[in-house]
N, CA, C and O of each residue as an XYZ file, in Angstrom:
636
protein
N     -41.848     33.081    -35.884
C     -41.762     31.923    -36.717
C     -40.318     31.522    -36.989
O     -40.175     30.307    -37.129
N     -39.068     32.356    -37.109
C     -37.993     32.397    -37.340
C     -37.769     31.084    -36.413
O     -37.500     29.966    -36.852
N     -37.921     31.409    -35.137
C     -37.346     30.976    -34.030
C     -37.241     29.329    -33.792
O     -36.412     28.657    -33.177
N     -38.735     28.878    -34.729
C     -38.871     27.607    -34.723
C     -37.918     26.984    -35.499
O     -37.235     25.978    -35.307
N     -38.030     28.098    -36.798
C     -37.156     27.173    -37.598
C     -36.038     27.157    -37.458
O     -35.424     26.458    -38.264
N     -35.233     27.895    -36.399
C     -33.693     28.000    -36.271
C     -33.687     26.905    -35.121
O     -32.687     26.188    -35.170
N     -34.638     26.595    -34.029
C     -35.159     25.750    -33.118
C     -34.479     24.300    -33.523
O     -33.653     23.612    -32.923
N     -35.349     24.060    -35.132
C     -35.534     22.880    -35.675
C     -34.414     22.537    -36.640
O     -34.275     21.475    -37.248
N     -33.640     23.608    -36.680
C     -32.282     23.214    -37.855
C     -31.146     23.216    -36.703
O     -29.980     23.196    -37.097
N     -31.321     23.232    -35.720
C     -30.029     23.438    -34.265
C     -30.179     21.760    -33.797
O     -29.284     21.021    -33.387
N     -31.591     21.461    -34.007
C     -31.950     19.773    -33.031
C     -31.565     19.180    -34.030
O     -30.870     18.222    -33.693
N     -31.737     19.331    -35.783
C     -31.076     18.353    -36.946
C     -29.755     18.749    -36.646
O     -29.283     18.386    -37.723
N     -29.120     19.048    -36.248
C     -27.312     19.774    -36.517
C     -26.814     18.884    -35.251
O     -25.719     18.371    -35.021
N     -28.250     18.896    -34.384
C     -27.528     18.072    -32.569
C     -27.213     16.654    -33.113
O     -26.215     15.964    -32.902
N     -28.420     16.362    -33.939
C     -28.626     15.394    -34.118
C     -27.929     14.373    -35.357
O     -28.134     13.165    -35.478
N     -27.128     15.164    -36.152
C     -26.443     14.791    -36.552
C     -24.893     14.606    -36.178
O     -23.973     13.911    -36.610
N     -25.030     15.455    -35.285
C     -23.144     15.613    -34.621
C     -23.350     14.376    -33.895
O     -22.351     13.675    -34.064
N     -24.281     13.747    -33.096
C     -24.538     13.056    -32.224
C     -24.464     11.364    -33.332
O     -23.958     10.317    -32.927
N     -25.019     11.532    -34.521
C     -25.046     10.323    -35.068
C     -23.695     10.375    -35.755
O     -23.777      9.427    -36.536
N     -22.377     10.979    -35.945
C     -21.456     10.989    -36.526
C     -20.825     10.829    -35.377
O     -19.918     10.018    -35.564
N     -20.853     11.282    -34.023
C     -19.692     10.798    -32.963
C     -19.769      9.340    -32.648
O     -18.733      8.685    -32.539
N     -21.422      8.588    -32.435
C     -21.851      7.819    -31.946
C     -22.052      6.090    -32.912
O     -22.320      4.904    -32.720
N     -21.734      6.947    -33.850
C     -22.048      6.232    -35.166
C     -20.893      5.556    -35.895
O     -20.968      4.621    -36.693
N     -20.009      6.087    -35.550
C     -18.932      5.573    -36.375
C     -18.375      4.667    -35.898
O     -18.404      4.551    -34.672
N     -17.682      3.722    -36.695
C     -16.858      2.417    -36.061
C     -15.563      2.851    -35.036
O     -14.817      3.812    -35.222
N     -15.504      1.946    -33.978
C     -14.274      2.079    -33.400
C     -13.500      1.131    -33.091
O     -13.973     -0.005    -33.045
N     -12.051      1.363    -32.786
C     -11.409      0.532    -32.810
C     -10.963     -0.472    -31.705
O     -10.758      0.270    -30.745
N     -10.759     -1.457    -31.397
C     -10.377     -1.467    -29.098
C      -9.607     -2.383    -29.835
O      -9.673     -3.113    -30.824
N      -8.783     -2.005    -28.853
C      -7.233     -3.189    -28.376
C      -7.644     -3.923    -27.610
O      -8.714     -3.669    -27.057
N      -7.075     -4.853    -27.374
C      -6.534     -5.546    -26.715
C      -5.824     -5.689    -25.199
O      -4.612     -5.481    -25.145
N      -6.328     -5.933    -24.333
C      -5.258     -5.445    -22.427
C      -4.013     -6.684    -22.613
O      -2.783     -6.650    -22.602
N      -4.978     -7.705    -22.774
C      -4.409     -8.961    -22.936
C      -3.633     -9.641    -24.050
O      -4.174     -9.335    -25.112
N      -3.055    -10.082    -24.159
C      -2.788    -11.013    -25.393
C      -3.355    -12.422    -25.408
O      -3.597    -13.046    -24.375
N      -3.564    -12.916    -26.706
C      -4.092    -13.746    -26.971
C      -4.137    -15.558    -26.301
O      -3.126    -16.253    -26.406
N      -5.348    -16.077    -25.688
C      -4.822    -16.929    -25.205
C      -4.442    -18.222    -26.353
O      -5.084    -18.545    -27.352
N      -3.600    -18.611    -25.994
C      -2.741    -19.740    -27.304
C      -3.997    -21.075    -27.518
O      -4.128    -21.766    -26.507
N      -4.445    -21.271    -28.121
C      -5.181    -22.331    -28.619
C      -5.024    -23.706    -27.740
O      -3.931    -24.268    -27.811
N      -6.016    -24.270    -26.937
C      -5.589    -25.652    -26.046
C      -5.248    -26.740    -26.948
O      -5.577    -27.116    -28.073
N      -4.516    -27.073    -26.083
C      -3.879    -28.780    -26.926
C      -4.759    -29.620    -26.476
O      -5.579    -29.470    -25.571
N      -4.545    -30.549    -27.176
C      -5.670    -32.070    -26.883
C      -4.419    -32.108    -25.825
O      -3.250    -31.725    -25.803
N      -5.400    -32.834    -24.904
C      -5.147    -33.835    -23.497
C      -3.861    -34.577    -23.206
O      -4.605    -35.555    -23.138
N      -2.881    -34.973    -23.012
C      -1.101    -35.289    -23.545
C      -0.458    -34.453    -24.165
O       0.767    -34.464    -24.043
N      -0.955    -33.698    -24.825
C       0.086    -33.224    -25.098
C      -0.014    -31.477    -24.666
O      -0.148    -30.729    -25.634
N       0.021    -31.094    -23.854
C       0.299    -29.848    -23.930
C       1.533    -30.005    -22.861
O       1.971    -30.889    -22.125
N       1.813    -28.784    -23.160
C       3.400    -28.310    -22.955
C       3.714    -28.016    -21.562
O       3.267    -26.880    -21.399
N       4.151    -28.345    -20.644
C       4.322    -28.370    -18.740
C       4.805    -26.537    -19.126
O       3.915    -25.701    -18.965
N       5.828    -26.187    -19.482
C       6.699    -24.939    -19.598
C       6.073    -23.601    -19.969
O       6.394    -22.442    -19.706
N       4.671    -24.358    -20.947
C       3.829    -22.934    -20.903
C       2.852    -22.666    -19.880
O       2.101    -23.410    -19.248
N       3.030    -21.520    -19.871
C       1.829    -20.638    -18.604
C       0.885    -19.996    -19.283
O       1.412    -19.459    -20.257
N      -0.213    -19.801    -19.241
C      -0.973    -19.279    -19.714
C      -1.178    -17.678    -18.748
O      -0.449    -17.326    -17.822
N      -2.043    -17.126    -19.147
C      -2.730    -16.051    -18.403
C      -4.524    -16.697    -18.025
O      -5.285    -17.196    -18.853
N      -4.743    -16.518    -16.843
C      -6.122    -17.196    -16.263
C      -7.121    -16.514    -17.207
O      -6.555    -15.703    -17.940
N      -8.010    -16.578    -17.336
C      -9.446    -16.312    -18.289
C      -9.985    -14.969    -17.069
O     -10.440    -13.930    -17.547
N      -9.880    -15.122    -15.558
C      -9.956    -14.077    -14.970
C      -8.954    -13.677    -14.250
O      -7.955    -14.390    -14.356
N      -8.845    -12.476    -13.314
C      -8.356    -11.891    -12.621
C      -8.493    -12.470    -11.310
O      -9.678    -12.764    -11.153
N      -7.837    -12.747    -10.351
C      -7.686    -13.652     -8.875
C      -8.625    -12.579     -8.261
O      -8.251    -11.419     -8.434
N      -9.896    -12.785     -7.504
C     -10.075    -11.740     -6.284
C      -9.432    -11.672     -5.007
O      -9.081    -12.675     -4.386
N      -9.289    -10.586     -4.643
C      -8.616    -10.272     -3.241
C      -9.136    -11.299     -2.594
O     -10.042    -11.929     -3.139
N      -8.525    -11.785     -0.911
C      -9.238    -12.182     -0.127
C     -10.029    -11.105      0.384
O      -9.846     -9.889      0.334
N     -10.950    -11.795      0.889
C     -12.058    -10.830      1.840
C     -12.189    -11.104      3.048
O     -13.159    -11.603      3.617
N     -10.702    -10.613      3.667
C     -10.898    -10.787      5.230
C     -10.898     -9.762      5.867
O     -10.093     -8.834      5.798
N     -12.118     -9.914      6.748
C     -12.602     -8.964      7.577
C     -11.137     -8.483      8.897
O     -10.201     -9.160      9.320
N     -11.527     -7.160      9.164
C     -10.613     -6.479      9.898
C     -10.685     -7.760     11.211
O      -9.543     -8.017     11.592
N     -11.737     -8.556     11.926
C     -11.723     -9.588     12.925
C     -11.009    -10.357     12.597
O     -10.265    -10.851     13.444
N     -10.936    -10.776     11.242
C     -10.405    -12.224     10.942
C      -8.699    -11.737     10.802
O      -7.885    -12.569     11.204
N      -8.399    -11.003     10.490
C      -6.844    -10.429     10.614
C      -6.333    -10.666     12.080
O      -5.516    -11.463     12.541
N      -7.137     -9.655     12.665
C      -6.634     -9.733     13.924
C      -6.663    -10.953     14.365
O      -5.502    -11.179     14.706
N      -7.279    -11.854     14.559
C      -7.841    -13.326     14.927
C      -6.217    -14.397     14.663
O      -5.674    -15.150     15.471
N      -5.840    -14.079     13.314
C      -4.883    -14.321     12.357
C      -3.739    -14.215     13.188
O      -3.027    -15.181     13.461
N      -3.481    -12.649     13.740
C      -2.244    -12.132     14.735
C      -1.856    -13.072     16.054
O      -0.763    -13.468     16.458
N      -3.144    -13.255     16.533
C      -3.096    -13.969     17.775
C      -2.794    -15.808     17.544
O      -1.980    -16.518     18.134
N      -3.541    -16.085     16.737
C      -3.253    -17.353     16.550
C      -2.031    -17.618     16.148
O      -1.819    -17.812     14.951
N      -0.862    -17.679     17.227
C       0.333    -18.102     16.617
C       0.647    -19.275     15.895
O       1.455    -19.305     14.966
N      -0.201    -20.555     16.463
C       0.367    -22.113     15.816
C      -0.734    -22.102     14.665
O      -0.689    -23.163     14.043
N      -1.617    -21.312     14.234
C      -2.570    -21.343     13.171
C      -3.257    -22.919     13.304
O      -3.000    -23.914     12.626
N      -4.022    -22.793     14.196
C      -5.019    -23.759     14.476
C      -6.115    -23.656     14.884
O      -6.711    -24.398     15.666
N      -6.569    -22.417     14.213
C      -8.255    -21.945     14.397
C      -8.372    -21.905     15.706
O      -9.573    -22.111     15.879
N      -7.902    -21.775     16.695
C      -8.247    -21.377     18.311
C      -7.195    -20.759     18.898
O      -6.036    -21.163     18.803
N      -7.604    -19.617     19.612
C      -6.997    -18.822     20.405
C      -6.820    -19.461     21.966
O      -7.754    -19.397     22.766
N      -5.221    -20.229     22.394
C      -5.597    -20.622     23.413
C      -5.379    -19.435     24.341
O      -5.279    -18.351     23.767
N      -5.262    -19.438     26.060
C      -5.176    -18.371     26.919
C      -3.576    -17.865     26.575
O      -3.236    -16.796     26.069
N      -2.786    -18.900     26.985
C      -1.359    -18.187     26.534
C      -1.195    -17.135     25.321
O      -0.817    -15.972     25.463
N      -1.637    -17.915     23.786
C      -1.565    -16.714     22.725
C      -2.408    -15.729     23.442
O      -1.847    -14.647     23.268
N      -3.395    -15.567     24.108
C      -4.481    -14.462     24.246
C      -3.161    -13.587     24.807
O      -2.582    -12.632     24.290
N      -2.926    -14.270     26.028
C      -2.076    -13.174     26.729
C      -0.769    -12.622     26.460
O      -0.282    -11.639     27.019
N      -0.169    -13.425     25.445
C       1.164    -13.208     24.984
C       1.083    -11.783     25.053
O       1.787    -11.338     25.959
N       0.422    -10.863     24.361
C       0.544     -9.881     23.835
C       0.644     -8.975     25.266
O       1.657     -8.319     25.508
N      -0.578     -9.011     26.236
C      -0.476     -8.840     27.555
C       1.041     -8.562     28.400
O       1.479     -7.581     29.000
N       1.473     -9.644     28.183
C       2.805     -9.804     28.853
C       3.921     -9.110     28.360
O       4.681     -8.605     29.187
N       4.173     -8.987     27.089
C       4.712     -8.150     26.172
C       4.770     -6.576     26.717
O       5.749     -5.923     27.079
N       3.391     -6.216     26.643
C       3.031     -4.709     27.305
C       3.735     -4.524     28.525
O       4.558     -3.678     28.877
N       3.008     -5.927     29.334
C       3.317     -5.466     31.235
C       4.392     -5.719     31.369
O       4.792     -5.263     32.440
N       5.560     -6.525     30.527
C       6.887     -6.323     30.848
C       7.711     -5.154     30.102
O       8.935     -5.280     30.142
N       7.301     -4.270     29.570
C       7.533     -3.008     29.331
C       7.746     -2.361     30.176
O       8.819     -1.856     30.505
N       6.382     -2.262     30.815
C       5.519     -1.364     32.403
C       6.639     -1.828     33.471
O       7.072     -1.013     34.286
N       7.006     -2.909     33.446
C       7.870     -3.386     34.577
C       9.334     -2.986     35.069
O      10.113     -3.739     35.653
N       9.526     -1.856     34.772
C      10.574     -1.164     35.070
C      11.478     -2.225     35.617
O      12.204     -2.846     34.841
N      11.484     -2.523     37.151
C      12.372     -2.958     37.698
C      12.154     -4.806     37.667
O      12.499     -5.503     38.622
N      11.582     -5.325     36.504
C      11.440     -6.489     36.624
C      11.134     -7.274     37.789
O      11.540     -8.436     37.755
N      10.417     -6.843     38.966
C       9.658     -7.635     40.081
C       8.733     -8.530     39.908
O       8.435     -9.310     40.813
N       8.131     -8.545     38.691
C       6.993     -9.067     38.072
C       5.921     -8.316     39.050
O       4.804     -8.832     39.103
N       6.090     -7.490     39.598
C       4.808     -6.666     40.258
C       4.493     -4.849     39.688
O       5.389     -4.019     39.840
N       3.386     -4.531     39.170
C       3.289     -3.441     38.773
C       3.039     -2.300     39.737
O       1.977     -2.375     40.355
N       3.654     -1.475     39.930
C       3.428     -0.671     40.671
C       2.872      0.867     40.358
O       3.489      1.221     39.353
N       2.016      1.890     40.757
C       1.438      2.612     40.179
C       2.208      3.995     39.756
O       1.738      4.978     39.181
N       3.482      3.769     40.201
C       4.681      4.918     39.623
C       5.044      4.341     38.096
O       5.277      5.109     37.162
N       5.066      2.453     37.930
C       5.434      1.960     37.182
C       4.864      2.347     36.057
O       5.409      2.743     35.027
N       3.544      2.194     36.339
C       2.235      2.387     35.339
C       1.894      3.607     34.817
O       1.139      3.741     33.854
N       2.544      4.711     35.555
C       1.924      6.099     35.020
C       3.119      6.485     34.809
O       3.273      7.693     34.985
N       4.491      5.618     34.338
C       5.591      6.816     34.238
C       5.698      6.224     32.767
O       6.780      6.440     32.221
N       4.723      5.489     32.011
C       4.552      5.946     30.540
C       3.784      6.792     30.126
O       4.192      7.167     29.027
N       2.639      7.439     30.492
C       1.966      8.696     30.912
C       2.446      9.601     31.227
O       1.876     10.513     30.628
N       3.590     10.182     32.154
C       4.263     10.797     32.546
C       5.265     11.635     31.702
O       5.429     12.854     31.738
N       6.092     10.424     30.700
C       7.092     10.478     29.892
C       6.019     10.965     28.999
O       5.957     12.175     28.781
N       5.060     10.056     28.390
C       4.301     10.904     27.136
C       4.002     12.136     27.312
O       4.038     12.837     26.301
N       3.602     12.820     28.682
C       3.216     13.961     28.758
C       4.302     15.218     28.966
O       4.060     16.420     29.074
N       5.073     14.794     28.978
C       6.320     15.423     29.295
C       7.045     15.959     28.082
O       7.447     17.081     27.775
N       7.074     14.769     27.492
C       7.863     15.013     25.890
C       6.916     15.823     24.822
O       7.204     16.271     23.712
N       5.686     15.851     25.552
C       4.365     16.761     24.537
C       4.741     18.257     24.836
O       4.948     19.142     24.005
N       4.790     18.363     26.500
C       5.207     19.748     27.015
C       6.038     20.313     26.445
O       7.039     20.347     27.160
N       6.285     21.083     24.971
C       7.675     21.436     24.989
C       8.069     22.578     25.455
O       9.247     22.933     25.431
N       6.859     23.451     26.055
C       7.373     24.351     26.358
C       7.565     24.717     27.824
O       8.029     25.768     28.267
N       7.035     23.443     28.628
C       7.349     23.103     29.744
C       7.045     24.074     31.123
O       7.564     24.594     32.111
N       5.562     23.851     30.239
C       4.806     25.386     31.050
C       4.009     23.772     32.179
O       3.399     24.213     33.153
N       4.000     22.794     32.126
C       2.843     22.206     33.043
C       1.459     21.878     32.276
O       0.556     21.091     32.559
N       1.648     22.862     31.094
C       0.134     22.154     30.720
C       0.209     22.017     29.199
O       1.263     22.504     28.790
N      -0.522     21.539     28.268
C      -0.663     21.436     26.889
C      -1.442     21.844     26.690
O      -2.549     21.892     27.227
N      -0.616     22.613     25.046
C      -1.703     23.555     24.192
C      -2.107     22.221     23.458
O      -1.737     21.078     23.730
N      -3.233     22.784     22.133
C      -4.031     21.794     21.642
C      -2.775     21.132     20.683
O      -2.699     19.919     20.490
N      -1.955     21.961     20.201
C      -0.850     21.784     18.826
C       0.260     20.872     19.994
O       0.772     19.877     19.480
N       0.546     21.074     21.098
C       0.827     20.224     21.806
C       0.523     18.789     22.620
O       1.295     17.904     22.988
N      -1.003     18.944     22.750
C      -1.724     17.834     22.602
C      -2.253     16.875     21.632
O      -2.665     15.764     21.965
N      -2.235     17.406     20.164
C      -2.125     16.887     18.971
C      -0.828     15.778     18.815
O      -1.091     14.765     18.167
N       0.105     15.865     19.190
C       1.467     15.133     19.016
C       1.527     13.510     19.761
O       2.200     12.550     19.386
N       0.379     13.619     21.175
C       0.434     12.469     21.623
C      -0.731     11.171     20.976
O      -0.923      9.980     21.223
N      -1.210     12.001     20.216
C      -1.865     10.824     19.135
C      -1.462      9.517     19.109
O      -0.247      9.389     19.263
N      -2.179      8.350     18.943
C      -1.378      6.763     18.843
C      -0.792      7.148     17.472
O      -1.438      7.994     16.853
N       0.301      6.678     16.909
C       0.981      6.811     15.372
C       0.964      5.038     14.978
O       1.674      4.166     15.478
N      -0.020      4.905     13.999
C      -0.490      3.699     13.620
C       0.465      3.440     12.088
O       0.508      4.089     11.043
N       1.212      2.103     12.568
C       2.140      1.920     11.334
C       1.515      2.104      9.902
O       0.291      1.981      9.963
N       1.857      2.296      8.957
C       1.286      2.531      7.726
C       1.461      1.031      7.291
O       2.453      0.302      7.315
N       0.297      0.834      6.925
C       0.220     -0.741      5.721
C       1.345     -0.426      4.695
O       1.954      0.565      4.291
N       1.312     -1.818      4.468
C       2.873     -2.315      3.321
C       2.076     -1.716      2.073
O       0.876     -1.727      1.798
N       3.052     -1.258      1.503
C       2.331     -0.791      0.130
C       2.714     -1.730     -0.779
O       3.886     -2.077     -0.634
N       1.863     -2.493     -2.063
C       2.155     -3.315     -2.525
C       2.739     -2.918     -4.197
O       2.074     -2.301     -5.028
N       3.766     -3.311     -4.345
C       4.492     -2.301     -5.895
C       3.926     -3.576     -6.960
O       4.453     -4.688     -6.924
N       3.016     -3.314     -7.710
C       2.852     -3.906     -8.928
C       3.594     -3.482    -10.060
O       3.965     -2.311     -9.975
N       3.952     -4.138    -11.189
C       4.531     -3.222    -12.415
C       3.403     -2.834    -13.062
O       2.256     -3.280    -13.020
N       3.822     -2.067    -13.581
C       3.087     -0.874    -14.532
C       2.202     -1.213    -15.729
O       2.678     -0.677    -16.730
N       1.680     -1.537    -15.857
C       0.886     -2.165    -16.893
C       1.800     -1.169    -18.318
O       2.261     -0.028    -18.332
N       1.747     -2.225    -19.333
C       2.281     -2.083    -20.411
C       1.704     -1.937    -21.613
O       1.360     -2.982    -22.165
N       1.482     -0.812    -22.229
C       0.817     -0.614    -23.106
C       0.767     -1.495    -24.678
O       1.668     -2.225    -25.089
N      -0.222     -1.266    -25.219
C      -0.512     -2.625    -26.626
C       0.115     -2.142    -27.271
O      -0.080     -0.934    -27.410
N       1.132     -2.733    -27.977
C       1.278     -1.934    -29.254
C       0.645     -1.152    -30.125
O      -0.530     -1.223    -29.767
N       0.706     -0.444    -31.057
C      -0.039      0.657    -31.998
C       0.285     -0.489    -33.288
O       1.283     -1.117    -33.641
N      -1.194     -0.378    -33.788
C      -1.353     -1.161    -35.171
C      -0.755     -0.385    -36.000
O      -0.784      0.803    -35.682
N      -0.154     -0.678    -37.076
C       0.126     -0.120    -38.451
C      -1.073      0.006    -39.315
O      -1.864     -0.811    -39.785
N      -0.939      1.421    -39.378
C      -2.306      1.599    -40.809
C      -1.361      1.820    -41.754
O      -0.200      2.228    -41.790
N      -2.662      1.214    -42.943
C      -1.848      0.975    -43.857
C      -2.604      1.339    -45.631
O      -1.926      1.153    -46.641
């Protein structure tokens, strides 16, 4: 019988801690400051800025539409053949060692060659895995964008 009643004075004790955490008034700040009261129509002020009522959303462009973005150099919604290939040409005059405008298959595999070479360091002929790990593509890191720091509300005076 004990058990109930220690049962039933533990769920009033829950149940009161629970209505004294849950229960009591609290206080919230403020992120924002206050937006300034609108002026009638003429007269408001060119020099003040307000803060928007929301937050701007990101764009939502898809990883296609970026790329799409890259290629379109004159930004006129169409990819003609030249932009297509710009990038093309870029590469194969890399490849083009001796500028012939003809690729040749020493041309073509002596960036293969060089990559595999500079992996070899120990220049046994073949690659270990910690050596084959290194020729990975190394994909530029995105711009990181520095916002300032959000600034905390002042502390009210109690009083």
């Amino acid at each position: 019988m004990w058990r109930y009643l220690v049962g039933a004075g533990a769920a009033l004790a829950l149940a009161g801690a629970g209505m004294m955490a849950f229960g009591g008034q609290t206080t919230q700040r403020a992120l924002l400051p206050p937006a300034p009261a609108a002026a009638p129509v003429g007269e408001q002020d060119v020099d003040v800025q307000t803060l928007p009522d929301r937050v701007p959303a990101a764009s939502a462009k898809t990883r296609e539409e970026r790329r799409f973005g890259r290629y379109d150099k004159d930004r006129d919604g169409a990819i003609t053949r030249d932009e297509y290939l710009a990038q093309r040409r870029k590469a194969y005059a890399k490849l083009d060692t001796n500028g012939d405008g003809r690729l040749s298959f020493d041309e073509w595999a002596i960036k293969a060659t060089t990559k595999f070479g500079g992996a070899d360091r120990d220049k046994s002929g073949a690659m270990s895995a910690t050596e084959f790990a290194t020729t990975a593509v190394k994909r530029k890191p995105r711009a990181r964008v520095n916002c300032p720091p959000v600034q905390a509300a002042p502390a009210e005076e109690e009083g």
